[in-house]
XYZ file of C-alpha atoms in Angstrom:
413
model
C -17.673 -39.491 -26.639
C -14.665 -38.740 -28.414
C -16.409 -36.089 -30.472
C -17.117 -34.064 -27.348
C -13.442 -34.445 -26.034
C -11.884 -33.308 -29.241
C -14.591 -30.347 -29.481
C -13.295 -29.287 -25.886
C -9.992 -29.454 -27.169
C -10.760 -27.339 -30.165
C -12.671 -24.560 -28.095
C -9.473 -24.602 -25.508
C -6.890 -24.462 -28.380
C -9.011 -21.466 -30.107
C -9.214 -19.661 -27.047
C -5.201 -19.839 -26.664
C -4.793 -18.512 -30.246
C -7.053 -15.798 -29.395
C -4.797 -14.824 -26.240
C -1.863 -15.235 -28.154
C -3.182 -13.021 -30.875
C -4.261 -10.440 -28.271
C -0.815 -10.503 -26.995
C 0.918 -10.020 -30.464
C -1.671 -7.196 -31.260
C -0.554 -5.343 -28.199
C 3.346 -5.655 -28.374
C 3.639 -1.941 -29.019
C 0.951 -0.758 -26.523
C 2.265 1.284 -23.767
C 2.063 -0.464 -20.103
C 0.404 -3.581 -21.664
C 0.760 -6.742 -19.801
C 0.553 -10.119 -21.733
C -1.791 -13.033 -20.736
C -1.333 -16.752 -20.518
C -3.777 -19.223 -21.189
C -3.955 -21.945 -18.548
C -5.919 -25.339 -18.915
C -7.421 -27.943 -16.584
C -8.611 -31.578 -17.246
C -12.482 -32.232 -17.564
C -13.157 -35.518 -15.721
C -16.553 -37.209 -15.368
C -17.450 -39.741 -12.555
C -20.396 -41.460 -10.812
C -20.747 -43.122 -7.314
C -20.440 -46.433 -9.044
C -17.511 -44.995 -11.330
C -14.205 -46.474 -11.006
C -11.603 -43.737 -11.819
C -8.997 -46.003 -12.848
C -11.217 -46.890 -15.943
C -12.310 -43.237 -16.801
C -10.857 -41.757 -19.845
C -11.623 -38.267 -19.164
C -14.003 -35.835 -20.524
C -11.826 -33.347 -22.226
C -10.391 -29.904 -21.349
C -11.424 -26.441 -20.437
C -9.638 -22.962 -19.847
C -9.297 -22.537 -16.316
C -7.566 -19.249 -16.410
C -6.370 -16.313 -18.664
C -3.628 -15.294 -16.226
C -2.343 -11.796 -16.631
C 1.502 -11.539 -16.440
C 2.782 -8.498 -14.655
C 6.481 -8.559 -15.215
C 8.041 -5.447 -15.892
C 8.253 -3.964 -19.401
C 11.248 -2.094 -20.743
C 11.679 1.610 -19.861
C 11.816 3.813 -22.891
C 13.052 7.599 -22.581
C 10.995 10.368 -24.269
C 10.980 14.192 -24.562
C 7.735 14.895 -22.440
C 8.218 15.428 -18.764
C 4.524 14.123 -18.123
C 5.276 10.784 -19.492
C 5.698 8.802 -16.574
C 6.978 5.153 -15.882
C 6.951 2.805 -12.815
C 10.210 0.939 -12.469
C 8.812 -1.907 -10.178
C 5.384 -2.534 -8.290
C 2.504 -0.287 -8.584
C -0.107 1.375 -10.737
C -1.241 4.893 -11.670
C -4.664 5.914 -10.244
C -6.783 7.648 -12.850
C -10.279 9.123 -12.483
C -12.978 8.359 -15.149
C -15.577 10.708 -14.121
C -15.055 10.168 -10.405
C -14.868 6.238 -10.882
C -11.227 5.193 -9.890
C -9.099 3.068 -12.571
C -5.744 1.757 -12.476
C -2.940 1.657 -15.284
C 0.584 1.071 -15.843
C 0.258 3.507 -19.110
C 1.941 6.690 -18.084
C 1.405 8.637 -21.164
C -0.209 11.773 -19.753
C -0.741 15.120 -21.220
C -2.773 18.339 -20.252
C -6.316 19.079 -21.403
C -7.852 22.520 -22.028
C -8.324 23.238 -18.405
C -4.786 22.319 -17.315
C -5.736 18.913 -15.837
C -3.227 16.077 -16.654
C -4.908 13.243 -18.368
C -4.366 10.151 -20.286
C -5.442 9.828 -24.057
C -8.911 8.861 -22.914
C -9.305 12.130 -20.870
C -8.934 10.376 -17.366
C -7.321 12.540 -14.897
C -4.171 11.507 -13.099
C -4.542 11.101 -9.202
C -2.114 12.881 -6.786
C -1.924 13.449 -3.072
C -2.389 17.289 -2.733
C 0.385 19.529 -1.653
C -0.410 21.221 1.965
C 2.888 23.336 1.756
C 6.471 23.064 3.243
C 7.097 20.075 0.886
C 4.485 17.852 2.791
C 1.476 16.139 1.077
C -2.070 14.914 2.321
C -1.585 11.210 1.752
C -5.014 10.476 3.052
C -6.847 11.630 -0.090
C -6.686 11.805 -3.943
C -7.094 14.576 -6.052
C -7.023 15.675 -9.770
C -3.462 16.894 -10.981
C -4.106 20.441 -12.358
C -1.159 22.684 -13.553
C -0.933 26.261 -12.657
C -0.647 28.067 -15.739
C -0.652 31.650 -14.374
C 2.404 33.688 -12.829
C 4.152 33.067 -9.692
C 3.595 35.898 -7.466
C 6.505 37.831 -6.290
C 8.119 38.187 -2.699
C 9.478 41.213 -1.256
C 13.021 40.649 0.154
C 13.271 40.617 3.991
C 16.657 39.402 4.527
C 20.149 39.415 2.868
C 23.366 37.519 3.515
C 26.575 38.858 2.650
C 30.214 37.729 2.955
C 32.902 40.337 2.515
C 36.255 41.270 3.812
C 37.285 44.815 5.007
C 40.953 45.772 4.507
C 42.613 45.942 8.001
C 45.037 48.515 6.957
C 42.426 51.032 5.796
C 42.731 54.949 6.565
C 39.861 57.121 7.158
C 38.403 58.625 4.026
C 40.092 61.866 2.780
C 36.475 63.647 2.701
C 35.165 63.657 6.002
C 31.435 64.145 4.914
C 29.814 61.202 3.293
C 28.557 61.525 0.025
C 27.715 58.580 -2.267
C 28.525 60.596 -5.365
C 32.294 61.377 -3.796
C 34.417 58.281 -3.795
C 36.635 59.816 -1.583
C 34.055 59.973 1.439
C 34.090 56.309 1.667
C 36.353 53.579 1.415
C 34.303 50.714 -0.245
C 30.897 49.708 -1.612
C 29.097 46.527 -2.684
C 25.533 46.133 -4.588
C 22.807 44.022 -4.671
C 19.410 43.584 -6.331
C 16.327 43.501 -3.963
C 12.548 43.301 -4.717
C 9.333 45.078 -3.472
C 6.158 43.329 -2.759
C 4.930 44.124 -6.493
C 7.984 42.376 -7.750
C 9.736 45.500 -9.019
C 13.546 45.180 -8.644
C 15.465 47.830 -6.989
C 19.541 48.411 -6.419
C 20.583 48.187 -2.874
C 24.169 49.663 -2.224
C 26.225 49.159 1.109
C 28.825 51.758 1.790
C 31.819 51.076 4.006
C 33.456 53.908 5.915
C 36.524 53.479 8.207
C 36.320 55.362 11.485
C 38.849 56.960 13.743
C 38.302 54.230 16.056
C 40.752 50.998 15.375
C 38.963 48.185 13.989
C 35.640 49.902 13.574
C 33.613 50.774 10.596
C 30.348 52.714 9.666
C 27.802 51.374 7.129
C 25.220 52.987 5.104
C 22.563 51.495 2.964
C 20.926 53.359 -0.114
C 18.377 51.916 -2.185
C 17.812 53.443 -5.767
C 20.273 56.047 -4.512
C 18.006 57.047 -1.722
C 19.487 56.836 1.995
C 17.758 54.317 4.172
C 17.336 55.358 7.557
C 16.044 58.013 10.054
C 16.537 62.017 10.236
C 16.451 64.627 7.736
C 18.204 64.154 5.792
C 18.426 60.443 6.616
C 21.745 59.553 8.217
C 21.358 56.515 9.822
C 24.363 54.307 9.984
C 25.218 50.926 11.210
C 29.005 50.202 12.957
C 30.846 47.122 12.473
C 33.514 46.269 14.752
C 36.229 43.630 14.755
C 38.751 42.049 17.235
C 42.456 42.171 16.827
C 42.351 38.819 14.726
C 39.680 40.322 12.205
C 36.852 38.544 13.533
C 33.429 40.401 13.803
C 32.314 41.221 17.363
C 29.787 43.804 16.915
C 26.778 43.603 16.193
C 26.885 40.527 18.310
C 25.681 36.997 17.323
C 23.501 36.474 15.288
C 25.246 39.319 13.594
C 22.471 41.202 11.675
C 21.900 44.854 11.116
C 18.885 46.709 9.942
C 18.663 50.359 8.369
C 15.019 50.996 8.837
C 12.367 51.142 6.039
C 12.370 52.307 2.586
C 9.106 53.154 0.825
C 9.324 52.567 -3.025
C 7.979 54.625 -5.473
C 6.046 51.729 -7.214
C 3.304 51.826 -4.398
C 4.559 48.404 -3.013
C 4.782 48.136 0.660
C 7.748 49.571 2.586
C 10.984 47.667 2.731
C 12.878 46.742 5.807
C 15.678 44.482 5.111
C 17.782 42.788 7.723
C 21.328 42.047 6.798
C 23.370 39.057 7.777
C 27.007 40.060 8.231
C 28.241 37.373 10.620
C 30.403 36.087 7.834
C 32.376 39.316 7.492
C 36.220 39.731 8.308
C 38.834 42.355 8.545
C 41.975 40.975 7.131
C 45.051 42.205 4.906
C 44.795 45.094 2.789
C 42.212 44.035 0.111
C 38.435 44.561 -0.064
C 36.376 41.826 -1.495
C 32.890 40.485 -1.595
C 32.449 36.555 -1.628
C 28.903 36.051 -1.859
C 25.755 38.277 -1.406
C 22.246 36.602 -1.443
C 18.671 37.881 -0.627
C 15.377 36.018 -0.177
C 13.028 38.064 -2.601
C 12.139 37.286 -6.391
C 10.156 39.044 -8.858
C 7.004 37.681 -10.750
C 7.599 34.395 -12.509
C 6.397 32.842 -15.765
C 5.859 29.067 -15.884
C 8.783 27.306 -17.878
C 8.107 23.742 -17.409
C 6.860 20.823 -15.106
C 9.133 18.326 -13.494
C 8.491 15.235 -11.808
C 11.013 13.681 -9.586
C 11.586 10.038 -8.698
C 9.458 10.073 -5.680
C 6.639 11.559 -7.859
C 6.542 15.257 -6.715
C 5.143 17.103 -9.415
C 6.832 20.750 -9.558
C 6.112 23.820 -11.568
C 9.152 25.542 -12.390
C 9.118 29.459 -12.841
C 11.620 32.181 -14.642
C 12.159 33.650 -11.388
C 13.839 30.552 -10.129
C 11.232 29.461 -7.868
C 9.284 25.823 -7.874
C 5.914 25.146 -6.481
C 5.028 21.652 -5.528
C 1.488 20.701 -7.360
C 0.890 17.306 -5.762
C 2.573 13.951 -5.361
C 1.789 11.167 -8.004
C -0.069 8.427 -6.139
C 0.674 4.779 -6.823
C -1.744 1.967 -5.860
C -1.066 -1.681 -5.335
C -2.806 -4.892 -4.745
C -2.359 -8.300 -2.964
C -3.360 -10.075 -6.266
C -3.050 -7.950 -9.210
C -3.972 -11.138 -11.438
C -7.386 -10.769 -9.978
C -7.910 -7.303 -11.468
C -10.587 -6.957 -13.909
C -9.198 -5.831 -17.691
C -10.699 -2.721 -19.012
C -10.291 -0.829 -22.236
C -7.376 1.550 -22.608
C -5.037 -0.630 -20.731
C -6.728 0.048 -17.478
C -7.853 -2.179 -14.753
C -10.308 -2.085 -11.872
C -10.173 -3.581 -8.589
C -12.338 -6.925 -7.762
C -13.078 -9.113 -4.700
C -10.192 -11.406 -6.279
C -7.586 -8.515 -6.380
C -8.247 -7.184 -2.905
C -8.427 -3.557 -1.687
C -6.017 -0.977 -3.116
C -3.145 -0.311 -0.939
C -2.130 3.286 -1.771
C 1.454 4.499 -1.834
C 4.285 6.512 -3.227
C 7.173 5.917 -5.445
C 10.054 4.348 -3.517
C 8.155 3.357 -0.342
C 8.017 -0.056 0.792
C 6.292 -2.314 -1.809
C 6.382 0.385 -4.718
C 8.698 0.704 -7.650
C 10.566 3.953 -8.637
C 8.895 6.802 -10.719
C 10.717 7.864 -13.868
C 9.871 11.107 -15.819
C 10.348 11.394 -19.500
C 9.739 7.726 -20.098
C 7.148 5.088 -20.740
C 6.882 1.212 -19.866
C 6.795 -0.592 -23.036
C 4.521 -3.708 -23.262
C 6.000 -6.780 -21.656
C 5.010 -8.987 -24.693
C 7.950 -11.153 -26.045
C 6.925 -11.458 -29.732
C 9.313 -14.612 -30.422
C 7.682 -16.493 -27.776
C 4.440 -15.429 -28.715
C 5.098 -16.657 -32.157
C 6.463 -20.227 -30.746
C 2.951 -20.277 -28.647
C 0.958 -19.604 -31.785
C 2.498 -22.638 -33.479
C 1.777 -24.786 -30.541
C -1.548 -23.642 -30.255
C -2.118 -24.288 -34.003
C -0.735 -27.732 -33.675
C -3.248 -28.670 -30.913
C -6.185 -27.071 -32.846
C -5.095 -29.444 -35.834
C -4.748 -32.520 -33.665
C -8.114 -32.065 -32.118
C -9.644 -31.641 -35.601
C -7.832 -34.698 -36.925
C -9.411 -36.488 -33.815
C -12.765 -35.450 -35.110
C -12.122 -36.732 -38.592
C -10.706 -39.967 -36.976
C -14.006 -40.473 -34.984
C -15.983 -39.803 -38.123
C -14.227 -42.453 -40.008
C -14.758 -44.857 -37.202
C -18.352 -44.110 -37.078
C -18.742 -44.456 -40.749
C -17.253 -47.909 -40.516
C -19.817 -49.043 -37.732
C -22.718 -47.701 -40.250
C -21.358 -49.565 -42.985
C -21.014 -52.716 -40.906
C -24.772 -52.323 -39.836
C -26.053 -52.519 -43.589
């Protein structure tokens, strides 16, 4: 009887040592979660047995419980290195089969897909435009390595002050080459539908009417407007307190179309001048912006703490490629361990619950960072000593039982 009990103790202690060895060997594995050996007593009885007289039948390993405590977050220089600070797993596709991991060491493959070292593709919620995402389905994250298409200028916003004490120009006939035919001018860069840049210049001419100015628009030195030659002007009128009164709200003006020589579509730019004023004796432009941009080259990938993956371009534009999907389980300890610090769902784990970083029940996402193993090597070394002593004690029990059996045999001789 004692032989069997001691053998069960040896087997249990050996399993404990195996688990401890696996924890220590993975102490530097990104996203690894340590395990703990849990034991249960073996007890045999019969209908006639009296439990108070039963010594027990040994021990068995009841569970090797995974410990999903948070590992330390270590900063890196790779924006595709991701760490979850809190609950949740990354979802990766292994040839279409979903697996789950806490290891966020991702990179791109030859086709631009974001993958882990095993080539499994990171899953995201696809972008459907306007900063929204389809959270009902997963898709592989693929980086766009091509150029970002240009966008033609359609609107411009200008803030300027015209001098209230200005007199009419000395030269009555407007000529952009003659600075005596206008009072002030300001310039901006605009873009056509092919991404080519053009210089737009607004000229301001004081009229004989009090508080009134005429404006003209030239692009690349060519007048924008109607007629032959184009002489289209737009008046600006201010109140006695210097506030714009015409054009009326929303305070926009348009000069007509301009056809670039590049073969691009004609430009028709609406100028917002609602913030212009007529004060004092000084002309000044405080801000001037427009909504067009040229062709952009990819400069990098960024991931914010909610998981939105953005491609950044040289033209200042950012394009959302997707939102990193996080998955959680009612019972993470019920997950099936797989190679590569991955897990798969089981009946014991429950169905996966889909979510996003920062949502209820999910942790925050950190880019350029990795979660270290949660193994405490010092405590594992202590566990190793305890398991070793348990093993030695059970081995000694077998030796003792052997000596007792030998004594009985000697008595029978």
